[in-house]
């Protein structure tokens, strides 16, 4: 676990120390940040689904998005995965330039940064060109992010952040489904033992734990496909039953959505790539979110950074 004891004045020094802790191989500290006093606010950027690629001038879009994020002067940057596009079914050398382009953006962002893994961030899990599958498709993501594991927790702004890895590779046409493995559930259980029940928790997952997307666009009785949501969502959420689960940040669906279920706010954070670089997706433009936590309340602003799509309609 990493502790980001963040104040607007002090977070850069903390970031350097905590970043070093990750690169040395993993969580060792159990230092708890004090809860944010109700008058103070904690403000961070949440962006997701960049789908970095080199075509259609999209690296310029990444520059624009990064500049707009820097302009927010956030206390923290959190990403929701799908940092690159099509890693899962490609060979490593094919997607290496996409990782390079993404890392250029990532390294230009301020302050502490953390990312959950998306299905596109696994590399060579099921290559469609017939090349051998990787024995460890998450290794490149871990190396790029400098983390020992794709699910982990850290402290920032008086909150306990938990990043989940809900990608289960399957031997099906869909290649994967959203599922939190038993071993990861055990880790969450153990992690929460060290968290005071009053501490606000922010959970980050690429595939949603709760969404109304399919009911909104297909009708009230529409089911969600198993590669679009975490199928064992109730089992996951029950683990947080005795804790203060304030916010769940989600990606994958490329729409801007906010749901309140009981005391928890669920946000699906649009996409930096919009509709995979084609423009808006179901009314959500290419953008990112700014979260402000203040006195136990969640504020969410979705920011369009002004990209004009250049992907040809037939591409
Ligand atoms: Fe995704």
PDB file of C-alpha atoms and ligand atoms in Angstrom:
ATOM      1  CA  UNK A   1       0.000   0.000   0.000  1.00  0.00           C
ATOM      2  CA  UNK A   2       1.238   3.429  -0.823  1.00  0.00           C
ATOM      3  CA  UNK A   3       0.383   6.514   1.174  1.00  0.00           C
ATOM      4  CA  UNK A   4      -0.156   9.743  -0.676  1.00  0.00           C
ATOM      5  CA  UNK A   5      -0.413  12.281   2.150  1.00  0.00           C
ATOM      6  CA  UNK A   6      -1.596  14.955  -0.123  1.00  0.00           C
ATOM      7  CA  UNK A   7      -1.969  18.626   0.340  1.00  0.00           C
ATOM      8  CA  UNK A   8      -1.781  21.090  -2.502  1.00  0.00           C
ATOM      9  CA  UNK A   9       1.591  22.262  -1.234  1.00  0.00           C
ATOM     10  CA  UNK A  10       3.141  18.935  -0.347  1.00  0.00           C
ATOM     11  CA  UNK A  11       2.084  16.308  -2.834  1.00  0.00           C
ATOM     12  CA  UNK A  12       5.047  16.442  -5.196  1.00  0.00           C
ATOM     13  CA  UNK A  13       7.529  15.355  -2.546  1.00  0.00           C
ATOM     14  CA  UNK A  14       5.212  12.576  -1.410  1.00  0.00           C
ATOM     15  CA  UNK A  15       4.803  11.429  -4.969  1.00  0.00           C
ATOM     16  CA  UNK A  16       8.525  11.001  -5.436  1.00  0.00           C
ATOM     17  CA  UNK A  17       8.817   8.943  -2.256  1.00  0.00           C
ATOM     18  CA  UNK A  18       5.824   6.746  -2.962  1.00  0.00           C
ATOM     19  CA  UNK A  19       6.729   6.265  -6.604  1.00  0.00           C
ATOM     20  CA  UNK A  20      10.076   4.920  -5.475  1.00  0.00           C
ATOM     21  CA  UNK A  21       8.327   2.494  -3.127  1.00  0.00           C
ATOM     22  CA  UNK A  22       6.394   0.961  -6.038  1.00  0.00           C
ATOM     23  CA  UNK A  23       9.393   0.597  -8.269  1.00  0.00           C
ATOM     24  CA  UNK A  24      11.224  -1.291  -5.516  1.00  0.00           C
ATOM     25  CA  UNK A  25       8.684  -4.042  -5.729  1.00  0.00           C
ATOM     26  CA  UNK A  26       5.550  -3.464  -3.791  1.00  0.00           C
ATOM     27  CA  UNK A  27       3.500  -2.259  -0.943  1.00  0.00           C
ATOM     28  CA  UNK A  28       5.235  -2.228   2.389  1.00  0.00           C
ATOM     29  CA  UNK A  29       3.852   0.707   4.291  1.00  0.00           C
ATOM     30  CA  UNK A  30       0.650   0.836   6.269  1.00  0.00           C
ATOM     31  CA  UNK A  31       0.537   4.527   6.964  1.00  0.00           C
ATOM     32  CA  UNK A  32      -2.895   6.039   7.110  1.00  0.00           C
ATOM     33  CA  UNK A  33      -3.582   9.495   5.874  1.00  0.00           C
ATOM     34  CA  UNK A  34      -5.815  11.532   8.125  1.00  0.00           C
ATOM     35  CA  UNK A  35      -9.378  11.889   6.819  1.00  0.00           C
ATOM     36  CA  UNK A  36      -9.938  15.094   4.906  1.00  0.00           C
ATOM     37  CA  UNK A  37     -11.480  17.673   7.243  1.00  0.00           C
ATOM     38  CA  UNK A  38     -14.933  18.507   5.930  1.00  0.00           C
ATOM     39  CA  UNK A  39     -13.972  22.041   4.914  1.00  0.00           C
ATOM     40  CA  UNK A  40     -11.103  20.881   2.693  1.00  0.00           C
ATOM     41  CA  UNK A  41     -11.589  19.395  -0.724  1.00  0.00           C
ATOM     42  CA  UNK A  42      -9.597  16.806  -2.607  1.00  0.00           C
ATOM     43  CA  UNK A  43      -9.639  17.167  -6.357  1.00  0.00           C
ATOM     44  CA  UNK A  44      -8.351  14.691  -8.897  1.00  0.00           C
ATOM     45  CA  UNK A  45      -8.550  13.783 -12.567  1.00  0.00           C
ATOM     46  CA  UNK A  46     -10.086  10.480 -13.615  1.00  0.00           C
ATOM     47  CA  UNK A  47      -9.551   9.583 -17.239  1.00  0.00           C
ATOM     48  CA  UNK A  48     -10.187   6.307 -19.009  1.00  0.00           C
ATOM     49  CA  UNK A  49     -10.238   4.504 -22.365  1.00  0.00           C
ATOM     50  CA  UNK A  50      -7.522   6.353 -24.190  1.00  0.00           C
ATOM     51  CA  UNK A  51      -7.111   3.559 -26.747  1.00  0.00           C
ATOM     52  CA  UNK A  52      -3.770   5.025 -27.748  1.00  0.00           C
ATOM     53  CA  UNK A  53      -2.782   4.380 -31.348  1.00  0.00           C
ATOM     54  CA  UNK A  54      -0.784   6.285 -33.942  1.00  0.00           C
ATOM     55  CA  UNK A  55      -3.324   6.672 -36.754  1.00  0.00           C
ATOM     56  CA  UNK A  56      -5.594   9.663 -37.495  1.00  0.00           C
ATOM     57  CA  UNK A  57      -3.276  12.131 -35.738  1.00  0.00           C
ATOM     58  CA  UNK A  58      -4.468  10.770 -32.396  1.00  0.00           C
ATOM     59  CA  UNK A  59      -1.125  11.421 -30.619  1.00  0.00           C
ATOM     60  CA  UNK A  60      -2.011  15.108 -31.028  1.00  0.00           C
ATOM     61  CA  UNK A  61      -5.291  14.430 -29.238  1.00  0.00           C
ATOM     62  CA  UNK A  62      -3.314  12.904 -26.379  1.00  0.00           C
ATOM     63  CA  UNK A  63      -1.210  16.076 -26.195  1.00  0.00           C
ATOM     64  CA  UNK A  64      -4.382  18.169 -26.036  1.00  0.00           C
ATOM     65  CA  UNK A  65      -5.979  15.949 -23.399  1.00  0.00           C
ATOM     66  CA  UNK A  66      -2.813  16.017 -21.276  1.00  0.00           C
ATOM     67  CA  UNK A  67      -2.623  19.817 -21.505  1.00  0.00           C
ATOM     68  CA  UNK A  68      -6.254  20.086 -20.408  1.00  0.00           C
ATOM     69  CA  UNK A  69      -5.570  17.734 -17.484  1.00  0.00           C
ATOM     70  CA  UNK A  70      -2.499  19.723 -16.423  1.00  0.00           C
ATOM     71  CA  UNK A  71      -4.599  22.887 -16.511  1.00  0.00           C
ATOM     72  CA  UNK A  72      -6.823  21.371 -13.814  1.00  0.00           C
ATOM     73  CA  UNK A  73      -3.817  21.263 -11.411  1.00  0.00           C
ATOM     74  CA  UNK A  74      -5.162  18.023  -9.882  1.00  0.00           C
ATOM     75  CA  UNK A  75      -3.977  16.572  -6.572  1.00  0.00           C
ATOM     76  CA  UNK A  76      -3.838  13.137  -8.191  1.00  0.00           C
ATOM     77  CA  UNK A  77      -4.414  11.497 -11.580  1.00  0.00           C
ATOM     78  CA  UNK A  78      -6.238   8.160 -11.776  1.00  0.00           C
ATOM     79  CA  UNK A  79      -6.726   6.210 -14.996  1.00  0.00           C
ATOM     80  CA  UNK A  80      -9.351   3.563 -15.641  1.00  0.00           C
ATOM     81  CA  UNK A  81      -7.549   1.413 -18.210  1.00  0.00           C
ATOM     82  CA  UNK A  82      -7.554   0.723 -21.933  1.00  0.00           C
ATOM     83  CA  UNK A  83      -4.534   2.960 -22.075  1.00  0.00           C
ATOM     84  CA  UNK A  84      -3.623   1.495 -25.466  1.00  0.00           C
ATOM     85  CA  UNK A  85      -5.769  -0.190 -28.089  1.00  0.00           C
ATOM     86  CA  UNK A  86      -5.928  -3.864 -29.088  1.00  0.00           C
ATOM     87  CA  UNK A  87      -3.124  -5.207 -26.892  1.00  0.00           C
ATOM     88  CA  UNK A  88      -5.011  -8.340 -25.906  1.00  0.00           C
ATOM     89  CA  UNK A  89      -5.135  -9.854 -29.385  1.00  0.00           C
ATOM     90  CA  UNK A  90      -1.873  -8.415 -30.764  1.00  0.00           C
ATOM     91  CA  UNK A  91       1.786  -9.370 -30.566  1.00  0.00           C
ATOM     92  CA  UNK A  92       3.973  -7.308 -28.204  1.00  0.00           C
ATOM     93  CA  UNK A  93       6.100  -5.727 -30.956  1.00  0.00           C
ATOM     94  CA  UNK A  94       2.979  -4.584 -32.777  1.00  0.00           C
ATOM     95  CA  UNK A  95       1.713  -2.543 -29.817  1.00  0.00           C
ATOM     96  CA  UNK A  96       5.074  -1.278 -28.510  1.00  0.00           C
ATOM     97  CA  UNK A  97       4.753   2.089 -30.348  1.00  0.00           C
ATOM     98  CA  UNK A  98       1.296   2.559 -28.812  1.00  0.00           C
ATOM     99  CA  UNK A  99       2.736   2.073 -25.333  1.00  0.00           C
ATOM    100  CA  UNK A 100       5.488   4.581 -26.163  1.00  0.00           C
ATOM    101  CA  UNK A 101       2.916   7.168 -27.276  1.00  0.00           C
ATOM    102  CA  UNK A 102       0.788   6.595 -24.188  1.00  0.00           C
ATOM    103  CA  UNK A 103       3.761   6.814 -21.813  1.00  0.00           C
ATOM    104  CA  UNK A 104       4.723  10.151 -23.315  1.00  0.00           C
ATOM    105  CA  UNK A 105       1.298  11.474 -22.318  1.00  0.00           C
ATOM    106  CA  UNK A 106       1.353   9.724 -18.922  1.00  0.00           C
ATOM    107  CA  UNK A 107       4.753  11.117 -18.021  1.00  0.00           C
ATOM    108  CA  UNK A 108       3.672  14.639 -18.948  1.00  0.00           C
ATOM    109  CA  UNK A 109       0.926  14.565 -16.294  1.00  0.00           C
ATOM    110  CA  UNK A 110       1.475  16.120 -12.889  1.00  0.00           C
ATOM    111  CA  UNK A 111       1.510  14.637  -9.431  1.00  0.00           C
ATOM    112  CA  UNK A 112       0.955  11.072  -8.322  1.00  0.00           C
ATOM    113  CA  UNK A 113      -0.558   8.826 -10.979  1.00  0.00           C
ATOM    114  CA  UNK A 114      -2.197   5.424 -10.717  1.00  0.00           C
ATOM    115  CA  UNK A 115      -4.017   3.268 -13.261  1.00  0.00           C
ATOM    116  CA  UNK A 116      -6.297   0.266 -13.288  1.00  0.00           C
ATOM    117  CA  UNK A 117      -5.804  -2.220 -16.121  1.00  0.00           C
ATOM    118  CA  UNK A 118      -8.233  -2.517 -19.039  1.00  0.00           C
ATOM    119  CA  UNK A 119      -8.850  -5.427 -21.375  1.00  0.00           C
ATOM    120  CA  UNK A 120      -6.895  -3.715 -24.164  1.00  0.00           C
ATOM    121  CA  UNK A 121      -3.866  -3.328 -21.861  1.00  0.00           C
ATOM    122  CA  UNK A 122      -3.187  -7.039 -21.643  1.00  0.00           C
ATOM    123  CA  UNK A 123      -0.671  -7.853 -24.358  1.00  0.00           C
ATOM    124  CA  UNK A 124      -0.638 -10.998 -26.505  1.00  0.00           C
ATOM    125  CA  UNK A 125      -3.186 -12.890 -24.400  1.00  0.00           C
ATOM    126  CA  UNK A 126      -4.817 -14.262 -27.576  1.00  0.00           C
ATOM    127  CA  UNK A 127      -2.923 -12.985 -30.627  1.00  0.00           C
ATOM    128  CA  UNK A 128      -5.080 -13.140 -33.725  1.00  0.00           C
ATOM    129  CA  UNK A 129      -2.047 -13.268 -36.067  1.00  0.00           C
ATOM    130  CA  UNK A 130      -1.215 -16.774 -34.844  1.00  0.00           C
ATOM    131  CA  UNK A 131       1.901 -15.713 -32.930  1.00  0.00           C
ATOM    132  CA  UNK A 132       2.459 -17.409 -29.556  1.00  0.00           C
ATOM    133  CA  UNK A 133       0.357 -16.227 -26.629  1.00  0.00           C
ATOM    134  CA  UNK A 134       2.165 -14.572 -23.756  1.00  0.00           C
ATOM    135  CA  UNK A 135       2.476 -16.554 -20.541  1.00  0.00           C
ATOM    136  CA  UNK A 136       2.023 -13.274 -18.620  1.00  0.00           C
ATOM    137  CA  UNK A 137      -0.127 -10.809 -20.631  1.00  0.00           C
ATOM    138  CA  UNK A 138      -0.105  -8.284 -17.734  1.00  0.00           C
ATOM    139  CA  UNK A 139       3.684  -8.044 -17.524  1.00  0.00           C
ATOM    140  CA  UNK A 140       4.021  -5.069 -19.891  1.00  0.00           C
ATOM    141  CA  UNK A 141       1.331  -3.084 -18.043  1.00  0.00           C
ATOM    142  CA  UNK A 142       3.035  -3.763 -14.698  1.00  0.00           C
ATOM    143  CA  UNK A 143       6.391  -2.739 -16.120  1.00  0.00           C
ATOM    144  CA  UNK A 144       5.054   0.495 -17.671  1.00  0.00           C
ATOM    145  CA  UNK A 145       3.193   1.474 -14.498  1.00  0.00           C
ATOM    146  CA  UNK A 146       6.022   0.348 -12.201  1.00  0.00           C
ATOM    147  CA  UNK A 147       3.724  -1.745 -10.036  1.00  0.00           C
ATOM    148  CA  UNK A 148       4.142  -5.275  -8.713  1.00  0.00           C
ATOM    149  CA  UNK A 149       0.503  -6.246  -9.254  1.00  0.00           C
ATOM    150  CA  UNK A 150      -2.492  -5.101 -11.290  1.00  0.00           C
ATOM    151  CA  UNK A 151      -4.767  -4.905  -8.226  1.00  0.00           C
ATOM    152  CA  UNK A 152      -3.593  -2.833  -5.316  1.00  0.00           C
ATOM    153  CA  UNK A 153      -4.474  -0.011  -2.935  1.00  0.00           C
ATOM    154  CA  UNK A 154      -3.075   3.333  -1.879  1.00  0.00           C
ATOM    155  CA  UNK A 155      -3.966   6.313   0.263  1.00  0.00           C
ATOM    156  CA  UNK A 156      -4.656   9.784  -1.065  1.00  0.00           C
ATOM    157  CA  UNK A 157      -6.503  12.818   0.238  1.00  0.00           C
ATOM    158  CA  UNK A 158      -7.788  10.993   3.302  1.00  0.00           C
ATOM    159  CA  UNK A 159      -9.333   8.255   1.132  1.00  0.00           C
ATOM    160  CA  UNK A 160      -8.427   4.618   0.647  1.00  0.00           C
ATOM    161  CA  UNK A 161      -8.178   3.874  -3.068  1.00  0.00           C
ATOM    162  CA  UNK A 162      -8.585   0.298  -4.325  1.00  0.00           C
ATOM    163  CA  UNK A 163      -7.726  -0.565  -7.925  1.00  0.00           C
ATOM    164  CA  UNK A 164      -9.221  -3.809  -9.217  1.00  0.00           C
ATOM    165  CA  UNK A 165      -8.236  -6.034 -12.131  1.00  0.00           C
ATOM    166  CA  UNK A 166     -11.501  -7.428 -13.462  1.00  0.00           C
ATOM    167  CA  UNK A 167     -10.265  -8.865 -16.754  1.00  0.00           C
ATOM    168  CA  UNK A 168     -10.575 -12.616 -17.136  1.00  0.00           C
ATOM    169  CA  UNK A 169      -9.259 -13.934 -20.454  1.00  0.00           C
ATOM    170  CA  UNK A 170     -11.630 -16.521 -21.915  1.00  0.00           C
ATOM    171  CA  UNK A 171     -11.422 -19.017 -24.731  1.00  0.00           C
ATOM    172  CA  UNK A 172     -14.393 -17.453 -26.502  1.00  0.00           C
ATOM    173  CA  UNK A 173     -15.109 -15.119 -29.386  1.00  0.00           C
ATOM    174  CA  UNK A 174     -15.253 -12.221 -26.928  1.00  0.00           C
ATOM    175  CA  UNK A 175     -11.745 -13.030 -25.624  1.00  0.00           C
ATOM    176  CA  UNK A 176     -12.558 -11.962 -22.072  1.00  0.00           C
ATOM    177  CA  UNK A 177     -15.234 -11.284 -19.513  1.00  0.00           C
ATOM    178  CA  UNK A 178     -15.483  -9.073 -16.454  1.00  0.00           C
ATOM    179  CA  UNK A 179     -14.764 -11.170 -13.394  1.00  0.00           C
ATOM    180  CA  UNK A 180     -12.927 -10.702 -10.099  1.00  0.00           C
ATOM    181  CA  UNK A 181     -11.076 -13.924  -9.341  1.00  0.00           C
ATOM    182  CA  UNK A 182     -11.388 -15.543  -5.859  1.00  0.00           C
ATOM    183  CA  UNK A 183      -7.735 -14.777  -5.074  1.00  0.00           C
ATOM    184  CA  UNK A 184      -8.374 -11.077  -5.688  1.00  0.00           C
ATOM    185  CA  UNK A 185     -11.520 -11.161  -3.554  1.00  0.00           C
ATOM    186  CA  UNK A 186      -9.387 -12.611  -0.732  1.00  0.00           C
ATOM    187  CA  UNK A 187      -6.895  -9.795  -1.217  1.00  0.00           C
ATOM    188  CA  UNK A 188      -9.677  -7.162  -0.998  1.00  0.00           C
ATOM    189  CA  UNK A 189     -10.966  -8.789   2.199  1.00  0.00           C
ATOM    190  CA  UNK A 190      -7.503  -8.684   3.767  1.00  0.00           C
ATOM    191  CA  UNK A 191      -6.818  -5.165   2.531  1.00  0.00           C
ATOM    192  CA  UNK A 192     -10.033  -3.857   4.094  1.00  0.00           C
ATOM    193  CA  UNK A 193      -9.130  -5.319   7.480  1.00  0.00           C
ATOM    194  CA  UNK A 194      -6.663  -2.472   7.830  1.00  0.00           C
ATOM    195  CA  UNK A 195      -9.143   0.232   6.837  1.00  0.00           C
ATOM    196  CA  UNK A 196     -11.192   2.112   9.415  1.00  0.00           C
ATOM    197  CA  UNK A 197     -14.931   1.685   8.626  1.00  0.00           C
ATOM    198  CA  UNK A 198     -15.342   5.476   8.471  1.00  0.00           C
ATOM    199  CA  UNK A 199     -12.540   6.048   5.942  1.00  0.00           C
ATOM    200  CA  UNK A 200     -13.950   6.992   2.527  1.00  0.00           C
ATOM    201  CA  UNK A 201     -13.096   4.377  -0.096  1.00  0.00           C
ATOM    202  CA  UNK A 202     -12.704   5.027  -3.813  1.00  0.00           C
ATOM    203  CA  UNK A 203     -12.819   1.874  -5.920  1.00  0.00           C
ATOM    204  CA  UNK A 204     -11.474   1.921  -9.477  1.00  0.00           C
ATOM    205  CA  UNK A 205     -12.375  -0.755 -12.024  1.00  0.00           C
ATOM    206  CA  UNK A 206     -12.205  -0.800 -15.808  1.00  0.00           C
ATOM    207  CA  UNK A 207     -15.404  -2.751 -16.380  1.00  0.00           C
ATOM    208  CA  UNK A 208     -18.380  -1.391 -14.432  1.00  0.00           C
ATOM    209  CA  UNK A 209     -19.686  -2.888 -11.230  1.00  0.00           C
ATOM    210  CA  UNK A 210     -22.956  -1.035 -11.769  1.00  0.00           C
ATOM    211  CA  UNK A 211     -24.288   0.680 -14.882  1.00  0.00           C
ATOM    212  CA  UNK A 212     -27.614   1.621 -16.455  1.00  0.00           C
ATOM    213  CA  UNK A 213     -26.070   1.882 -19.930  1.00  0.00           C
ATOM    214  CA  UNK A 214     -27.815  -1.111 -21.515  1.00  0.00           C
ATOM    215  CA  UNK A 215     -31.173  -0.245 -19.996  1.00  0.00           C
ATOM    216  CA  UNK A 216     -30.795   3.363 -21.175  1.00  0.00           C
ATOM    217  CA  UNK A 217     -29.899   2.553 -24.777  1.00  0.00           C
ATOM    218  CA  UNK A 218     -31.583  -0.813 -25.396  1.00  0.00           C
ATOM    219  CA  UNK A 219     -34.570  -0.744 -23.055  1.00  0.00           C
ATOM    220  CA  UNK A 220     -35.442  -1.406 -19.452  1.00  0.00           C
ATOM    221  CA  UNK A 221     -35.134  -5.199 -19.634  1.00  0.00           C
ATOM    222  CA  UNK A 222     -31.861  -5.353 -21.596  1.00  0.00           C
ATOM    223  CA  UNK A 223     -29.108  -7.520 -20.100  1.00  0.00           C
ATOM    224  CA  UNK A 224     -25.439  -6.499 -20.194  1.00  0.00           C
ATOM    225  CA  UNK A 225     -23.016  -8.793 -22.078  1.00  0.00           C
ATOM    226  CA  UNK A 226     -20.450 -10.542 -19.850  1.00  0.00           C
ATOM    227  CA  UNK A 227     -17.548  -8.752 -21.523  1.00  0.00           C
ATOM    228  CA  UNK A 228     -19.002  -5.336 -20.662  1.00  0.00           C
ATOM    229  CA  UNK A 229     -19.528  -5.552 -16.885  1.00  0.00           C
ATOM    230  CA  UNK A 230     -18.099  -7.377 -13.862  1.00  0.00           C
ATOM    231  CA  UNK A 231     -20.351 -10.427 -13.699  1.00  0.00           C
ATOM    232  CA  UNK A 232     -19.766 -11.113  -9.972  1.00  0.00           C
ATOM    233  CA  UNK A 233     -20.439  -7.479  -9.021  1.00  0.00           C
ATOM    234  CA  UNK A 234     -22.604  -8.274  -6.010  1.00  0.00           C
ATOM    235  CA  UNK A 235     -19.923 -10.519  -4.518  1.00  0.00           C
ATOM    236  CA  UNK A 236     -17.416  -7.680  -4.915  1.00  0.00           C
ATOM    237  CA  UNK A 237     -19.663  -4.963  -3.505  1.00  0.00           C
ATOM    238  CA  UNK A 238     -20.660  -7.090  -0.523  1.00  0.00           C
ATOM    239  CA  UNK A 239     -17.031  -7.060   0.588  1.00  0.00           C
ATOM    240  CA  UNK A 240     -17.395  -3.330   1.190  1.00  0.00           C
ATOM    241  CA  UNK A 241     -20.669  -3.679   3.138  1.00  0.00           C
ATOM    242  CA  UNK A 242     -19.213  -2.590   6.490  1.00  0.00           C
ATOM    243  CA  UNK A 243     -17.070   0.141   4.978  1.00  0.00           C
ATOM    244  CA  UNK A 244     -17.648   3.634   3.676  1.00  0.00           C
ATOM    245  CA  UNK A 245     -17.622   2.952  -0.075  1.00  0.00           C
ATOM    246  CA  UNK A 246     -18.015   6.510  -1.269  1.00  0.00           C
ATOM    247  CA  UNK A 247     -17.232   6.251  -4.959  1.00  0.00           C
ATOM    248  CA  UNK A 248     -16.713   3.680  -7.712  1.00  0.00           C
ATOM    249  CA  UNK A 249     -14.906   4.899 -10.836  1.00  0.00           C
ATOM    250  CA  UNK A 250     -15.456   2.831 -13.975  1.00  0.00           C
ATOM    251  CA  UNK A 251     -14.566   2.859 -17.661  1.00  0.00           C
ATOM    252  CA  UNK A 252     -15.003   0.563 -20.664  1.00  0.00           C
ATOM    253  CA  UNK A 253     -18.391   1.826 -21.896  1.00  0.00           C
ATOM    254  CA  UNK A 254     -17.139   5.228 -23.172  1.00  0.00           C
ATOM    255  CA  UNK A 255     -20.113   7.149 -21.791  1.00  0.00           C
ATOM    256  CA  UNK A 256     -20.494   9.713 -19.052  1.00  0.00           C
ATOM    257  CA  UNK A 257     -22.813   8.252 -16.423  1.00  0.00           C
ATOM    258  CA  UNK A 258     -23.441   8.782 -12.723  1.00  0.00           C
ATOM    259  CA  UNK A 259     -25.566   6.531 -10.517  1.00  0.00           C
ATOM    260  CA  UNK A 260     -26.231   6.667  -6.780  1.00  0.00           C
ATOM    261  CA  UNK A 261     -27.018   3.300  -5.222  1.00  0.00           C
ATOM    262  CA  UNK A 262     -27.528   3.577  -1.478  1.00  0.00           C
ATOM    263  CA  UNK A 263     -24.565   5.580  -0.183  1.00  0.00           C
ATOM    264  CA  UNK A 264     -22.237   4.899  -3.115  1.00  0.00           C
ATOM    265  CA  UNK A 265     -21.799   6.977  -6.262  1.00  0.00           C
ATOM    266  CA  UNK A 266     -20.907   5.003  -9.401  1.00  0.00           C
ATOM    267  CA  UNK A 267     -19.365   6.998 -12.232  1.00  0.00           C
ATOM    268  CA  UNK A 268     -18.618   5.711 -15.724  1.00  0.00           C
ATOM    269  CA  UNK A 269     -16.027   8.193 -16.909  1.00  0.00           C
ATOM    270  CA  UNK A 270     -16.556   8.625 -20.665  1.00  0.00           C
ATOM    271  CA  UNK A 271     -13.425   8.125 -22.772  1.00  0.00           C
ATOM    272  CA  UNK A 272     -10.438  10.151 -23.852  1.00  0.00           C
ATOM    273  CA  UNK A 273     -10.955   8.466 -27.242  1.00  0.00           C
ATOM    274  CA  UNK A 274     -14.707   9.183 -27.389  1.00  0.00           C
ATOM    275  CA  UNK A 275     -16.190   6.568 -29.706  1.00  0.00           C
ATOM    276  CA  UNK A 276     -12.772   4.979 -30.420  1.00  0.00           C
ATOM    277  CA  UNK A 277     -11.641   8.200 -32.138  1.00  0.00           C
ATOM    278  CA  UNK A 278     -14.774   8.507 -34.274  1.00  0.00           C
ATOM    279  CA  UNK A 279     -16.280  11.402 -32.284  1.00  0.00           C
ATOM    280  CA  UNK A 280     -18.887  11.355 -29.507  1.00  0.00           C
ATOM    281  CA  UNK A 281     -20.189   8.040 -28.218  1.00  0.00           C
ATOM    282  CA  UNK A 282     -23.939   8.094 -27.475  1.00  0.00           C
ATOM    283  CA  UNK A 283     -23.724  11.802 -26.702  1.00  0.00           C
ATOM    284  CA  UNK A 284     -20.471  11.626 -24.702  1.00  0.00           C
ATOM    285  CA  UNK A 285     -17.631  13.513 -26.360  1.00  0.00           C
ATOM    286  CA  UNK A 286     -13.945  12.637 -26.067  1.00  0.00           C
ATOM    287  CA  UNK A 287     -13.018  13.833 -22.590  1.00  0.00           C
ATOM    288  CA  UNK A 288     -12.054  13.105 -19.014  1.00  0.00           C
ATOM    289  CA  UNK A 289     -13.459  13.746 -15.558  1.00  0.00           C
ATOM    290  CA  UNK A 290     -12.586  15.894 -12.591  1.00  0.00           C
ATOM    291  CA  UNK A 291     -13.695  14.530  -9.201  1.00  0.00           C
ATOM    292  CA  UNK A 292     -13.980  16.770  -6.155  1.00  0.00           C
ATOM    293  CA  UNK A 293     -14.501  15.140  -2.770  1.00  0.00           C
ATOM    294  CA  UNK A 294     -15.591  17.449  -0.016  1.00  0.00           C
ATOM    295  CA  UNK A 295     -17.187  16.625   3.310  1.00  0.00           C
ATOM    296  CA  UNK A 296     -18.260  13.164   2.117  1.00  0.00           C
ATOM    297  CA  UNK A 297     -19.820  14.528  -1.065  1.00  0.00           C
ATOM    298  CA  UNK A 298     -18.851  13.663  -4.634  1.00  0.00           C
ATOM    299  CA  UNK A 299     -18.773  16.246  -7.400  1.00  0.00           C
ATOM    300  CA  UNK A 300     -18.119  15.191 -10.995  1.00  0.00           C
ATOM    301  CA  UNK A 301     -17.351  17.352 -13.983  1.00  0.00           C
ATOM    302  CA  UNK A 302     -16.806  15.868 -17.446  1.00  0.00           C
ATOM    303  CA  UNK A 303     -14.362  17.942 -19.480  1.00  0.00           C
ATOM    304  CA  UNK A 304     -14.244  17.930 -23.282  1.00  0.00           C
ATOM    305  CA  UNK A 305     -10.743  18.801 -24.360  1.00  0.00           C
ATOM    306  CA  UNK A 306     -11.679  19.913 -27.855  1.00  0.00           C
ATOM    307  CA  UNK A 307     -10.519  17.145 -30.166  1.00  0.00           C
ATOM    308  CA  UNK A 308     -12.003  17.107 -33.669  1.00  0.00           C
ATOM    309  CA  UNK A 309     -12.149  13.471 -34.819  1.00  0.00           C
ATOM    310  CA  UNK A 310     -10.133  12.545 -37.892  1.00  0.00           C
ATOM    311  CA  UNK A 311     -10.945   8.847 -38.150  1.00  0.00           C
ATOM    312  CA  UNK A 312     -12.471   8.143 -41.562  1.00  0.00           C
ATOM    313  CA  UNK A 313     -15.977   6.652 -41.337  1.00  0.00           C
ATOM    314  CA  UNK A 314     -14.876   3.470 -43.112  1.00  0.00           C
ATOM    315  CA  UNK A 315     -11.784   2.852 -40.934  1.00  0.00           C
TER     316      UNK A 315
HETATM  317 FE1  LIG B   1     -12.323  -1.692 -22.242  1.00  0.00          FE
END
